[in-house]
Coordinates of N, CA and C in Angstrom, one line a residue:
X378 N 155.7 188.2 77.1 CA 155.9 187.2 77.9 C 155.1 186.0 78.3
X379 N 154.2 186.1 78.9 CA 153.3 184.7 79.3 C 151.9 184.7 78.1
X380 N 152.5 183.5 77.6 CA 151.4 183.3 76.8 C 150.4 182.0 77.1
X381 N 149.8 181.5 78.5 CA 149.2 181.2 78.9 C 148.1 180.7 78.5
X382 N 147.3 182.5 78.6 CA 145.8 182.9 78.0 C 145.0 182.0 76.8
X383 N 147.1 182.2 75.9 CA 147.0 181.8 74.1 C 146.6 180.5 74.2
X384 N 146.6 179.5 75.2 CA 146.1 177.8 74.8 C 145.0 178.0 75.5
X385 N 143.9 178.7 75.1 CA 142.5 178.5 75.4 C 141.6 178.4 74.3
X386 N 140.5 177.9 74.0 CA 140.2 177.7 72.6 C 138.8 179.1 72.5
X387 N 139.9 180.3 72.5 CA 139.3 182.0 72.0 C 138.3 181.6 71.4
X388 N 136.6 181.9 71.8 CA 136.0 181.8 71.1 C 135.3 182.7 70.3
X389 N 135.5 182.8 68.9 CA 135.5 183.9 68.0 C 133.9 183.8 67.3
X390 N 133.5 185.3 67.1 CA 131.9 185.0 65.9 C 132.7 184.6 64.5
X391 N 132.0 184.6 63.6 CA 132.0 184.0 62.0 C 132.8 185.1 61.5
X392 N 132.4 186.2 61.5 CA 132.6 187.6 61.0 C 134.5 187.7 61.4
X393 N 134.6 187.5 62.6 CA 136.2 187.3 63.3 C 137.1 186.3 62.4
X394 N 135.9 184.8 61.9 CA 136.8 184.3 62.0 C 137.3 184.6 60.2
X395 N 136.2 185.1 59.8 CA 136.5 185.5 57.8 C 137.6 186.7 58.1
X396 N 137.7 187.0 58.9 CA 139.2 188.3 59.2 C 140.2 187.6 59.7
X397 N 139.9 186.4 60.1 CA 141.1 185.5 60.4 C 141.9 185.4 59.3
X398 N 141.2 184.3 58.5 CA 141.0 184.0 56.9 C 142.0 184.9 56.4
X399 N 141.4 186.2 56.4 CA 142.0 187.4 55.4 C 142.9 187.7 56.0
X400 N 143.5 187.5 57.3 CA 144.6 187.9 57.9 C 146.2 187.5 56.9
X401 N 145.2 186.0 57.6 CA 146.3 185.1 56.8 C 146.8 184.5 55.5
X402 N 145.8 185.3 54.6 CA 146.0 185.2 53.5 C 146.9 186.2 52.7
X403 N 146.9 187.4 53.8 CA 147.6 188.4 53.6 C 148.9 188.6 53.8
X404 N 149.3 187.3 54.6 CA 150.7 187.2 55.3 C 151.6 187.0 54.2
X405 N 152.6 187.7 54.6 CA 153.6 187.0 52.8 C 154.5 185.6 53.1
X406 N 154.8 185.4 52.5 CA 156.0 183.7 52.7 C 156.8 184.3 53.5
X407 N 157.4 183.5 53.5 CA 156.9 181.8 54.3 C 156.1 182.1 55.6
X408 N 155.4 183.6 56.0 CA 155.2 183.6 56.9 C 153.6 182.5 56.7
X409 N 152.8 183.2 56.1 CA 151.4 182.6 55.4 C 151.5 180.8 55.5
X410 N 152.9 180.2 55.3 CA 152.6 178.6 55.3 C 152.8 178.3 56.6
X411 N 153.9 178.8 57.5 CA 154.2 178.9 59.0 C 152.9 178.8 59.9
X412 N 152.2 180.0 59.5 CA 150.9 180.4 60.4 C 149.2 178.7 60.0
X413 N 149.5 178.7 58.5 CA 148.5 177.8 58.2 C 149.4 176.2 58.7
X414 N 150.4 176.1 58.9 CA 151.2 174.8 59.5 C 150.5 174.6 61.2
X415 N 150.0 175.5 61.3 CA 150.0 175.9 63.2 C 148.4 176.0 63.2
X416 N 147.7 176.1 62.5 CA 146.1 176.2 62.1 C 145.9 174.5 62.1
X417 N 147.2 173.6 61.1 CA 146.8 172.4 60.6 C 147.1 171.6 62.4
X418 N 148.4 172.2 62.7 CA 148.9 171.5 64.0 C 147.8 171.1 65.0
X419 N 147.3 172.5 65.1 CA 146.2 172.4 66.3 C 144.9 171.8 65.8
X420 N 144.7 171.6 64.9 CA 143.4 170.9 64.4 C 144.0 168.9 64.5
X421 N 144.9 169.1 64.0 CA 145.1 167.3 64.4 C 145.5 167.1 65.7
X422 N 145.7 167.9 66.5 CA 145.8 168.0 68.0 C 144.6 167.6 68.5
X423 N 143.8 168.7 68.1 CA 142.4 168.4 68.7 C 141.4 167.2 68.2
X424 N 141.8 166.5 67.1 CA 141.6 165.0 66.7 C 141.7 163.8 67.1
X425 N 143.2 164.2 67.6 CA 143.9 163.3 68.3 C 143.2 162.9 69.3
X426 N 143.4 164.0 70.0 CA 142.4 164.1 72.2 C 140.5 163.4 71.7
X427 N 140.3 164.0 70.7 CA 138.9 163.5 70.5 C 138.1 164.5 71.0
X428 N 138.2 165.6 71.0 CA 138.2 167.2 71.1 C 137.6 167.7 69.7
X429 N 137.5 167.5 68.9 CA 137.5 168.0 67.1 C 136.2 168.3 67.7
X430 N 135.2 167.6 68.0 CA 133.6 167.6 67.0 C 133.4 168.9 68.1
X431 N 133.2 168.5 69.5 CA 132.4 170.0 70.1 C 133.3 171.4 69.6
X432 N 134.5 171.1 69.6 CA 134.9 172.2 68.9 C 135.1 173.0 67.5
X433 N 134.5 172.0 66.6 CA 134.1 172.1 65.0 C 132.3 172.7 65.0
X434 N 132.0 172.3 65.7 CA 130.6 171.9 65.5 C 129.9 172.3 67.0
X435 N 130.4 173.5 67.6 CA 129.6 173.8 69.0 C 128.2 173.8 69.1
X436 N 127.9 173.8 70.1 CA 126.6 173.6 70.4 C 126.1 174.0 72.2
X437 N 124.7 174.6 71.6 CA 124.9 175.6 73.2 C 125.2 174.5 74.3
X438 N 125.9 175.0 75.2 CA 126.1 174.0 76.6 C 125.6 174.6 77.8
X439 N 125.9 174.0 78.6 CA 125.9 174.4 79.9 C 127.5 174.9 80.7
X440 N 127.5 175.9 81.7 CA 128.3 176.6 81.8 C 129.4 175.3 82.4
X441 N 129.1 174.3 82.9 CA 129.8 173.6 83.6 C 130.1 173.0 82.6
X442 N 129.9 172.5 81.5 CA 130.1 171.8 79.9 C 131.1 172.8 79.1
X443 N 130.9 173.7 79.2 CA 131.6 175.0 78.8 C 133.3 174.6 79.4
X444 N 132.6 174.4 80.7 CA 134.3 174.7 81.7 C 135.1 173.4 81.7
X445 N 134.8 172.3 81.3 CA 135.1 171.1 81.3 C 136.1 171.0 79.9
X446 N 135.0 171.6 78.8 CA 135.9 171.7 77.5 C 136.9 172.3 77.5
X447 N 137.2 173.6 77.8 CA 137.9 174.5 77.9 C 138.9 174.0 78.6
X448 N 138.8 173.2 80.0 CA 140.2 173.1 80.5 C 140.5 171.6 79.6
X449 N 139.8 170.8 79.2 CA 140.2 169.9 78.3 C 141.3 170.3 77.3
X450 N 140.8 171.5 76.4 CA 141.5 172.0 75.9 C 143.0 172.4 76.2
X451 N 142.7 173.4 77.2 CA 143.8 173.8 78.1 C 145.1 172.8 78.5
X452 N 144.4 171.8 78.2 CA 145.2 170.7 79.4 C 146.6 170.0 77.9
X453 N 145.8 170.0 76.4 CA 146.3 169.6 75.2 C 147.5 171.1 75.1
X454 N 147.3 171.7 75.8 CA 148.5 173.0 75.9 C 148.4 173.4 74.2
X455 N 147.7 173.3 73.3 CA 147.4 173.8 71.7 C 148.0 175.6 71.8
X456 N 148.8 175.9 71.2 CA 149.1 177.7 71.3 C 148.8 178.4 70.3
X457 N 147.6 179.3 70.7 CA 147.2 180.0 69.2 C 148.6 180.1 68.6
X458 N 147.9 179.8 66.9 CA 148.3 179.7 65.9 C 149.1 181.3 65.7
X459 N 149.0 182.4 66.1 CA 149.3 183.1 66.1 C 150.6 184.0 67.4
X460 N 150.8 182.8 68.1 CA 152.0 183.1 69.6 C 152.9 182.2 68.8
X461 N 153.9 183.9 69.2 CA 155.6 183.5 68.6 C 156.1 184.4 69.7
X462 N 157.1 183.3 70.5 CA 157.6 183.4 71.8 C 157.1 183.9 72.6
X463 N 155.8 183.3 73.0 CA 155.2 183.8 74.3 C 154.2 185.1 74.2
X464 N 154.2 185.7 73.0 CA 153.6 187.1 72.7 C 153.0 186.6 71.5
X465 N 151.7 188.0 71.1 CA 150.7 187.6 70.2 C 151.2 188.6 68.9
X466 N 151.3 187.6 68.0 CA 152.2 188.3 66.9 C 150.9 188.9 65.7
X467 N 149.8 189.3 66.4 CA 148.2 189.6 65.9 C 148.1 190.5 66.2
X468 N 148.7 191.0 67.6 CA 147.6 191.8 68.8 C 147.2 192.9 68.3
X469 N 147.5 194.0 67.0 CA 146.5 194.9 67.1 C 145.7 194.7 66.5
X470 N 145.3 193.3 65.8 CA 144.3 192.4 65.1 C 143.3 191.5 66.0
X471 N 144.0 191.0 66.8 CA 143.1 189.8 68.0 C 141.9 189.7 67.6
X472 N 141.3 188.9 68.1 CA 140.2 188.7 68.3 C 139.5 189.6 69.9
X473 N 138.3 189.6 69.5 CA 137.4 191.0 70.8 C 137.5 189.9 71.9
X474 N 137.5 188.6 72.3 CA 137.4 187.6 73.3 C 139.0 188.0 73.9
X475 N 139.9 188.1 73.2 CA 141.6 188.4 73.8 C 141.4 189.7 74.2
X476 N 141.1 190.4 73.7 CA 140.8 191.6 74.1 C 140.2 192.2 75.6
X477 N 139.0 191.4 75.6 CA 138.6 191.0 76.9 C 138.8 190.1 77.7
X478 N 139.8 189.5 77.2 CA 140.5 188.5 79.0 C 141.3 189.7 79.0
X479 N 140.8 189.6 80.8 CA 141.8 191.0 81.4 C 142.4 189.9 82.7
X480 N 143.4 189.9 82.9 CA 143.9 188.4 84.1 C 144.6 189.6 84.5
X481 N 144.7 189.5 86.2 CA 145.3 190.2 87.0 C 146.3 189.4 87.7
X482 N 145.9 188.0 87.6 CA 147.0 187.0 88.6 C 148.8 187.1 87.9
X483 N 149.4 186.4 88.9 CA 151.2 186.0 88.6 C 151.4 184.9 87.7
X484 N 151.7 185.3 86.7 CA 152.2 184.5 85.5 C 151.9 182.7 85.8
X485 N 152.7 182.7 87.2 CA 152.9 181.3 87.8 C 151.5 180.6 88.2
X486 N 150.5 181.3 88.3 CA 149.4 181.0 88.2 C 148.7 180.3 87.5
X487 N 149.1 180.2 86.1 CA 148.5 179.7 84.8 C 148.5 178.9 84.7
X488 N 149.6 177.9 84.8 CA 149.7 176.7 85.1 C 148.7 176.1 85.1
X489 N 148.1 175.4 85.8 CA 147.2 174.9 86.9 C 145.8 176.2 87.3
X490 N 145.6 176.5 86.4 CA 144.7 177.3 86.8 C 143.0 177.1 87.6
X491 N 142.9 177.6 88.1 CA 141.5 177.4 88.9 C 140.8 179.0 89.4
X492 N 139.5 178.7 89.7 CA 138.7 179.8 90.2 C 139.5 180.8 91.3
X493 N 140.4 180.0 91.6 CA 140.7 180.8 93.4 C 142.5 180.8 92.9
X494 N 143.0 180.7 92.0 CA 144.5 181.2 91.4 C 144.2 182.2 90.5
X495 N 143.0 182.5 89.5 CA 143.3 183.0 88.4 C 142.3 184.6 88.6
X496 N 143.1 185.6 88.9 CA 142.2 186.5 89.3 C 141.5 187.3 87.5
X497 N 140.3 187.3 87.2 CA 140.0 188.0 85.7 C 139.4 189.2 86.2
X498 N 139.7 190.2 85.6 CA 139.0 191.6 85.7 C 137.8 191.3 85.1
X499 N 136.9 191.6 86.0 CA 134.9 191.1 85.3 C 134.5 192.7 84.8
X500 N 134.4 192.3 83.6 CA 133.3 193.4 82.6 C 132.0 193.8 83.1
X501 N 131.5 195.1 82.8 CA 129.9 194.8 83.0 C 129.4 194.1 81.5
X502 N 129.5 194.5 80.7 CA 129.5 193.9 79.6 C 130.5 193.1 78.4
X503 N 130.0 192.4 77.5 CA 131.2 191.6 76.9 C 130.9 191.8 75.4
X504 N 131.8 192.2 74.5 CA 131.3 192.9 73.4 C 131.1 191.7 72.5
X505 N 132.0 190.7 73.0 CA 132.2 189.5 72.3 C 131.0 188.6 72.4
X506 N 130.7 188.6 73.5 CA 129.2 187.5 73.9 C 128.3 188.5 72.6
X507 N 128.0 189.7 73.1 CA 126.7 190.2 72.1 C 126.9 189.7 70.2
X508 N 128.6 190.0 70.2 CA 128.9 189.8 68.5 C 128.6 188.3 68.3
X509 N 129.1 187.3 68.9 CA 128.8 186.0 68.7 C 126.9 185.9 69.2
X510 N 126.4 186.4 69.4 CA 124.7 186.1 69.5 C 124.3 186.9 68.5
X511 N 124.5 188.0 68.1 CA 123.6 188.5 66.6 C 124.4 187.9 65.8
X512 N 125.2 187.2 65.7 CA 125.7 186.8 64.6 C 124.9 185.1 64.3
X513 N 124.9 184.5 65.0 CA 124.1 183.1 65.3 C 123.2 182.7 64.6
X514 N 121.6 183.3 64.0 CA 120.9 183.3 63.4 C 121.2 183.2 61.8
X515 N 122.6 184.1 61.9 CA 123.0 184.3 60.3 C 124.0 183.1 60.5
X516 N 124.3 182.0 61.0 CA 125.0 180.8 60.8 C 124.8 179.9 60.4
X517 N 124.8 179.2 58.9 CA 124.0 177.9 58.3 C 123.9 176.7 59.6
X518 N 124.7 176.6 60.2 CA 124.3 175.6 61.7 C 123.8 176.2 62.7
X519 N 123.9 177.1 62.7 CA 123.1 177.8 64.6 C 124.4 178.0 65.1
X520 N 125.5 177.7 65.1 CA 126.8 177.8 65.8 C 126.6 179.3 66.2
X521 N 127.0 179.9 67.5 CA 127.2 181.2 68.0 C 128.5 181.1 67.6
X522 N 129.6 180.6 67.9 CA 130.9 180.8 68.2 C 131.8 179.4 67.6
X523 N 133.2 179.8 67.3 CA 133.8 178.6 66.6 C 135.3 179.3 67.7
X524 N 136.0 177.7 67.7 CA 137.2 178.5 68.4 C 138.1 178.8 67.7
X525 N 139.2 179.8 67.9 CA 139.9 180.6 67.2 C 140.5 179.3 66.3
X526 N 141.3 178.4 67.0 CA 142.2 177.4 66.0 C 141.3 176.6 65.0
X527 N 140.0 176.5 64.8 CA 139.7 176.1 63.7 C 138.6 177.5 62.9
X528 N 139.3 178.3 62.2 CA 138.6 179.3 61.6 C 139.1 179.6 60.7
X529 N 140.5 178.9 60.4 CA 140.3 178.5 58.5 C 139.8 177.6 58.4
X530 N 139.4 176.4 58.9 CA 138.2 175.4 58.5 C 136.8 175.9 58.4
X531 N 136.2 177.1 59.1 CA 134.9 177.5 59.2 C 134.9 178.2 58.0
X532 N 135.6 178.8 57.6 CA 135.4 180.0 56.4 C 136.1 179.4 55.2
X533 N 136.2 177.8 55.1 CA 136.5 177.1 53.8 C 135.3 177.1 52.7
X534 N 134.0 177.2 54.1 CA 132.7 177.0 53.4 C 132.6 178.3 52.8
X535 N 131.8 178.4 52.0 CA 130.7 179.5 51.4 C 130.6 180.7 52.9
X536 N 130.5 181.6 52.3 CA 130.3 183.0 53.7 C 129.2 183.0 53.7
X537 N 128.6 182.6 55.2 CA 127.1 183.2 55.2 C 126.9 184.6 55.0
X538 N 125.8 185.0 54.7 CA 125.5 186.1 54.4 C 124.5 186.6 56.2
X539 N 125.0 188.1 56.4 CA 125.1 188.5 57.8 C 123.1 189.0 57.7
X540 N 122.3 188.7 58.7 CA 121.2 188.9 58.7 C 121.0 190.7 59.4
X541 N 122.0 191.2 59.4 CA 122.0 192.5 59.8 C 122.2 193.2 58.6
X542 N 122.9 193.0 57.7 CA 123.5 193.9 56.6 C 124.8 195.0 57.2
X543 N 124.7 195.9 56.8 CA 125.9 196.7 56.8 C 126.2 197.7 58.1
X544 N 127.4 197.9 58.5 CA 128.2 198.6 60.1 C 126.8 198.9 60.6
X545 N 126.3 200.1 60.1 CA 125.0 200.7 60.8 C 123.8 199.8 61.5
X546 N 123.1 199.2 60.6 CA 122.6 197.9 61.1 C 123.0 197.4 62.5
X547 N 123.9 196.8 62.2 CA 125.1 196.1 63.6 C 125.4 197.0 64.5
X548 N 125.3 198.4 64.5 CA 125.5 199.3 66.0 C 124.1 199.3 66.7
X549 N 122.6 199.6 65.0 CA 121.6 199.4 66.3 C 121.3 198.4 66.8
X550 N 121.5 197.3 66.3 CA 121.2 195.6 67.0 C 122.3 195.5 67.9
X551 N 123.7 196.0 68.1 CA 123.8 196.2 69.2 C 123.5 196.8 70.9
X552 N 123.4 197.7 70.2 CA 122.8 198.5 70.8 C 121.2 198.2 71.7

């Protein structure tokens, strides 16, 4: 039903977004041109607004810089590339950031959202903040995080290679 959440620009690590990539490369016709149609939509969207570069090319901000973008974003109403009627046609795929918005508010809320309409269930931890920070170092720009609607543009480049190496590695650097 409410796909709200879906016009926020999900901010995914590198690793998420090369599984994006493969998601959709995996899609068969016409679904595969459909989905990359809606990848291209929201990228000349965010061109248009003059939104492209901080969201091509992020760079650490400040929390209030963060929130400014984001409803910027919000405000261009962009719907992940992956919402068909209102629902996420991914979800046992998502990204770990969708995963973790947990919204407790009424649908009717979203709209116009703000600190004192939009109730979020708070984590003690966020699995997604840690995967986008060890992932960072291993990013030819320093980028932590790219947003979901441009991550067939991030993974057009060459794959960085992960400064962890393989699963094991990445549980104890999580850890």
């Amino acid at each position: 039903g409410c796909g709200a959440c879906c016009r926020q620009p999900v901010p995914i690590s590198i690793s998420e977004a090369r599984g994006i990539r493969q998601l959709v490369e995996a899609l068969p016709e016409p679904r595969r041109s459909q989905v990359r149609a809606r990848f291209d939509a929201a990228r000349a969207r965010l061109a248009a607004s003059g939104l492209f570069e901080p969201f091509a090319h992020p760079t650490p901000e400040t929390a209030a810089r963060k929130q400014e973008l984001a409803m910027a974003y919000f405000r261009l109403g962009i719907p992940c590339p992956f919402l068909d009627d209102e629902s996420c046609s991914i979800h046992p795929d998502r990204p770990v950031a969708c995963r973790e918005y947990l919204v407790s508010s009424p649908a009717a809320c979203c709209a116009q959202p703000t600190p004192e309409t939009i109730r979020v269930v708070a984590l003690s931890a966020k699995v997604s903040s840690v995967l986008r920070a060890m992932e960072q170092p291993a990013s030819a720009d320093g980028a932590a995080w790219l947003a979901l609607a441009l991550a067939l543009d991030r993974t057009d480049a060459p794959a960085e290679e992960s400064r962890l190496g393989p699963g094991p590695a990445w549980v104890e650097e999580f850890f």
